[in-house]
Amino acid sequence: MEQPQYLERIGLFIDGANVYAAAKRLGWNFDHRKILEHFASMGRLYNAFYYTAVPTPVDDKQKRFIDALTYMGYTVRTRTLRENTDEHGDTHRRANLDIEIVTDLLTTAGLYDTAVLLTGDGDFERPVEALRLRGKRVVVASIPEMTSYELRNAADEYVDLKDIRASVERPGYRLPSEGGTGNRSEGRFEPRPFYVSSALDSEDDG
């Protein structure tokens, strides 16, 4: 009797602010349903997590966006935006969800074989190394100009989102390209964890 083929268990983890920043850099938008389907095709999807910041109170567009992601099958993690004033006296609204991402990566590691991490943030280098020490395969997906060298080097595989554009683009929802913006420290890109009130909100109608 032929044994059933083992399907690799996939865990998908999406840094929403980082992915939106990549979309702005590229000038075209992502379809989150297509992203889910594309990476789920690698095996058997265990779960898909999406991390995003939210204002207080949550506005209607953001609520619809979160509801749409949940309907697609994502587990959505949120953190409330907080205002910070920089050394120049400028006020920014920020929320950092790194802790939530790392917590889910590590606490659910027994439920997946491969973690697909959509971010380019170098802060995830050590968690990725820890997962590989536990025998997990880690795939990082982003765009090269927004991916730290250390994170890319730590992963088992790197996927350039430009290479899978045909599979993950949302046609008709283009964004103005930013060109080359971002923070750099010691030659490494540091994505800023700003709130996304994005054109991604249009996901709720598809």
Short mmCIF file of C-alpha atoms in Angstrom, two decimals, residues 4-195:
data_model
loop_
_atom_site.label_atom_id
_atom_site.label_comp_id
_atom_site.label_asym_id
_atom_site.label_seq_id
_atom_site.Cartn_x
_atom_site.Cartn_y
_atom_site.Cartn_z
CA PRO A 4 0.49 9.08 1.82
CA GLN A 5 2.86 11.85 0.82
CA TYR A 6 3.97 14.03 3.71
CA LEU A 7 3.16 17.69 3.19
CA GLU A 8 5.48 20.17 4.80
CA ARG A 9 3.71 22.29 7.42
CA ILE A 10 3.97 25.99 6.65
CA GLY A 11 3.71 28.92 9.07
CA LEU A 12 3.34 32.34 7.43
CA PHE A 13 4.33 35.49 9.35
CA ILE A 14 3.78 38.90 7.73
CA ASP A 15 5.22 42.15 9.07
CA GLY A 16 2.48 44.43 7.73
CA ALA A 17 4.36 47.73 8.02
CA ASN A 18 7.41 46.28 6.30
CA VAL A 19 5.38 44.78 3.46
CA TYR A 20 3.52 48.04 2.92
CA ALA A 21 6.84 49.92 2.85
CA ALA A 22 8.03 47.44 0.20
CA ALA A 23 4.86 48.05 -1.83
CA LYS A 24 5.48 51.81 -1.71
CA ARG A 25 9.07 51.27 -2.76
CA LEU A 26 7.99 49.10 -5.70
CA GLY A 27 5.02 51.22 -6.73
CA TRP A 28 2.62 48.26 -6.93
CA ASN A 29 0.41 46.66 -4.31
CA PHE A 30 0.09 43.17 -2.85
CA ASP A 31 -3.02 41.01 -2.81
CA HIS A 32 -3.02 39.38 0.62
CA ARG A 33 -5.22 36.53 -0.53
CA LYS A 34 -2.73 35.76 -3.29
CA ILE A 35 0.18 35.95 -0.85
CA LEU A 36 -1.59 33.42 1.35
CA GLU A 37 -2.28 31.09 -1.57
CA HIS A 38 1.22 31.40 -3.01
CA PHE A 39 3.07 30.40 0.13
CA ALA A 40 0.44 27.86 1.19
CA SER A 41 1.20 26.03 -2.06
CA MET A 42 4.61 25.14 -0.61
CA GLY A 43 2.92 22.52 1.58
CA ARG A 44 0.13 22.45 4.15
CA LEU A 45 -0.53 25.82 5.76
CA TYR A 46 -0.63 25.61 9.54
CA ASN A 47 -1.49 29.27 10.11
CA ALA A 48 -0.91 32.73 8.67
CA PHE A 49 -0.21 35.65 11.00
CA TYR A 50 -0.48 39.29 10.01
CA TYR A 51 0.93 42.02 12.27
CA THR A 52 -0.25 45.63 12.05
CA ALA A 53 -0.51 48.76 14.15
CA VAL A 54 -3.87 50.39 14.84
CA PRO A 55 -4.92 53.87 15.96
CA THR A 56 -7.09 54.60 18.99
CA PRO A 57 -9.93 54.39 18.35
CA VAL A 58 -9.70 52.00 15.39
CA ASP A 59 -11.08 53.78 12.33
CA ASP A 60 -13.59 52.17 9.97
CA LYS A 61 -11.11 51.60 7.13
CA GLN A 62 -8.64 49.83 9.38
CA LYS A 63 -11.42 47.74 10.91
CA ARG A 64 -12.60 46.66 7.46
CA PHE A 65 -9.03 45.81 6.51
CA ILE A 66 -8.55 43.65 9.61
CA ASP A 67 -11.93 41.99 9.10
CA ALA A 68 -11.01 41.21 5.49
CA LEU A 69 -7.71 39.64 6.53
CA THR A 70 -9.48 37.55 9.16
CA TYR A 71 -12.03 36.39 6.58
CA MET A 72 -9.17 35.33 4.29
CA GLY A 73 -7.82 33.12 7.05
CA TYR A 74 -5.20 35.29 8.74
CA THR A 75 -4.70 35.54 12.48
CA VAL A 76 -4.28 39.30 12.93
CA ARG A 77 -2.10 40.66 15.72
CA THR A 78 -2.34 44.37 16.50
CA ARG A 79 -0.63 46.92 18.67
CA THR A 80 -1.88 50.42 19.45
CA LEU A 81 -0.03 53.36 17.96
CA ARG A 82 1.80 55.60 20.38
CA GLU A 83 2.99 59.15 19.80
CA ASN A 84 6.69 59.87 20.18
CA THR A 85 8.57 63.14 19.86
CA ASP A 86 12.02 63.06 18.32
CA GLU A 87 15.02 65.24 19.11
CA HIS A 88 13.81 67.84 16.61
CA GLY A 89 10.45 68.19 18.32
CA ASP A 90 8.58 66.37 15.55
CA THR A 91 5.81 64.02 16.64
CA HIS A 92 5.45 60.58 15.05
CA ARG A 93 2.99 57.78 15.60
CA ARG A 94 4.68 54.41 15.89
CA ALA A 95 4.08 50.87 16.99
CA ASN A 96 6.62 48.06 16.97
CA LEU A 97 5.28 44.52 16.72
CA ASP A 98 8.63 42.70 16.79
CA ILE A 99 7.82 41.09 20.15
CA GLU A 100 4.53 39.71 18.85
CA ILE A 101 6.21 38.29 15.74
CA VAL A 102 9.05 36.66 17.67
CA THR A 103 6.63 35.25 20.26
CA ASP A 104 4.51 33.57 17.59
CA LEU A 105 7.56 32.31 15.69
CA LEU A 106 8.95 30.59 18.78
CA THR A 107 5.83 29.44 20.64
CA THR A 108 4.23 27.86 17.57
CA ALA A 109 7.44 26.30 16.22
CA GLY A 110 6.23 22.81 17.07
CA LEU A 111 3.32 23.24 14.67
CA TYR A 112 5.25 23.98 11.46
CA ASP A 113 8.26 22.70 9.55
CA THR A 114 8.94 25.87 7.58
CA ALA A 115 8.46 29.48 8.67
CA VAL A 116 7.89 31.99 5.88
CA LEU A 117 8.72 35.44 7.22
CA LEU A 118 7.76 38.48 5.15
CA THR A 119 10.06 41.22 6.42
CA GLY A 120 13.50 42.61 5.82
CA ASP A 121 14.10 43.78 9.38
CA GLY A 122 17.50 42.75 10.70
CA ASP A 123 16.12 42.51 14.23
CA PHE A 124 14.86 39.03 13.31
CA GLU A 125 18.32 37.61 12.62
CA ARG A 126 18.70 35.95 16.03
CA PRO A 127 15.16 34.48 16.19
CA VAL A 128 15.73 33.01 12.72
CA GLU A 129 18.99 31.45 13.86
CA ALA A 130 17.22 30.05 16.95
CA LEU A 131 14.56 28.44 14.77
CA ARG A 132 17.15 26.83 12.52
CA LEU A 133 18.91 25.40 15.58
CA ARG A 134 15.58 23.74 16.42
CA GLY A 135 15.54 22.11 13.00
CA LYS A 136 13.14 24.52 11.34
CA ARG A 137 13.51 25.78 7.80
CA VAL A 138 13.15 29.55 7.45
CA VAL A 139 12.27 31.41 4.26
CA VAL A 140 12.57 35.20 4.28
CA ALA A 141 10.68 37.18 1.64
CA SER A 142 11.11 40.89 0.95
CA ILE A 143 12.94 43.08 -1.54
CA PRO A 144 16.75 43.25 -1.50
CA GLU A 145 16.97 47.01 -0.93
CA MET A 146 14.89 46.63 2.24
CA THR A 147 16.48 43.45 3.59
CA SER A 148 19.35 43.46 6.05
CA TYR A 149 22.33 41.37 5.00
CA GLU A 150 22.35 39.61 8.37
CA LEU A 151 18.73 38.47 8.09
CA ARG A 152 19.14 37.25 4.53
CA ASN A 153 22.28 35.35 5.49
CA ALA A 154 20.56 33.75 8.50
CA ALA A 155 17.67 32.28 6.48
CA ASP A 156 17.65 29.00 4.59
CA GLU A 157 16.11 30.66 1.55
CA TYR A 158 15.44 34.20 0.36
CA VAL A 159 12.54 35.16 -1.92
CA ASP A 160 12.65 38.47 -3.76
CA LEU A 161 9.04 39.65 -3.90
CA LYS A 162 9.71 41.18 -7.31
CA ASP A 163 10.34 37.68 -8.65
CA ILE A 164 6.85 36.51 -7.64
CA ARG A 165 5.01 39.67 -8.68
CA ALA A 166 2.77 37.80 -11.12
CA SER A 167 1.57 35.58 -8.28
CA VAL A 168 1.01 38.17 -5.55
CA GLU A 169 0.19 41.53 -7.16
CA ARG A 170 -3.20 43.17 -6.77
CA PRO A 171 -3.83 44.70 -10.22
CA GLY A 172 -5.36 48.15 -10.36
CA TYR A 173 -4.10 49.25 -6.93
CA ARG A 174 -0.81 50.94 -7.66
CA LEU A 175 1.12 53.03 -5.16
CA PRO A 176 3.47 55.94 -5.85
CA SER A 177 7.01 54.63 -5.66
CA GLU A 178 9.16 56.13 -2.91
CA GLY A 179 12.40 55.48 -4.73
CA GLY A 180 15.05 55.16 -2.07
CA THR A 181 13.75 56.22 1.31
CA GLY A 182 14.32 54.61 4.66
CA ASN A 183 16.61 54.71 7.67
CA ARG A 184 20.06 53.27 7.41
CA SER A 185 22.37 52.47 10.28
CA GLU A 186 25.87 51.13 9.63
CA GLY A 187 24.85 50.34 6.06
CA ARG A 188 21.83 48.29 7.10
CA PHE A 189 18.24 49.17 6.30
CA GLU A 190 16.09 49.73 9.37
CA PRO A 191 12.40 49.81 8.44
CA ARG A 192 10.34 52.27 10.47
CA PRO A 193 7.35 50.66 12.20
CA PHE A 194 4.81 53.31 11.19
CA TYR A 195 1.08 52.73 11.09
#
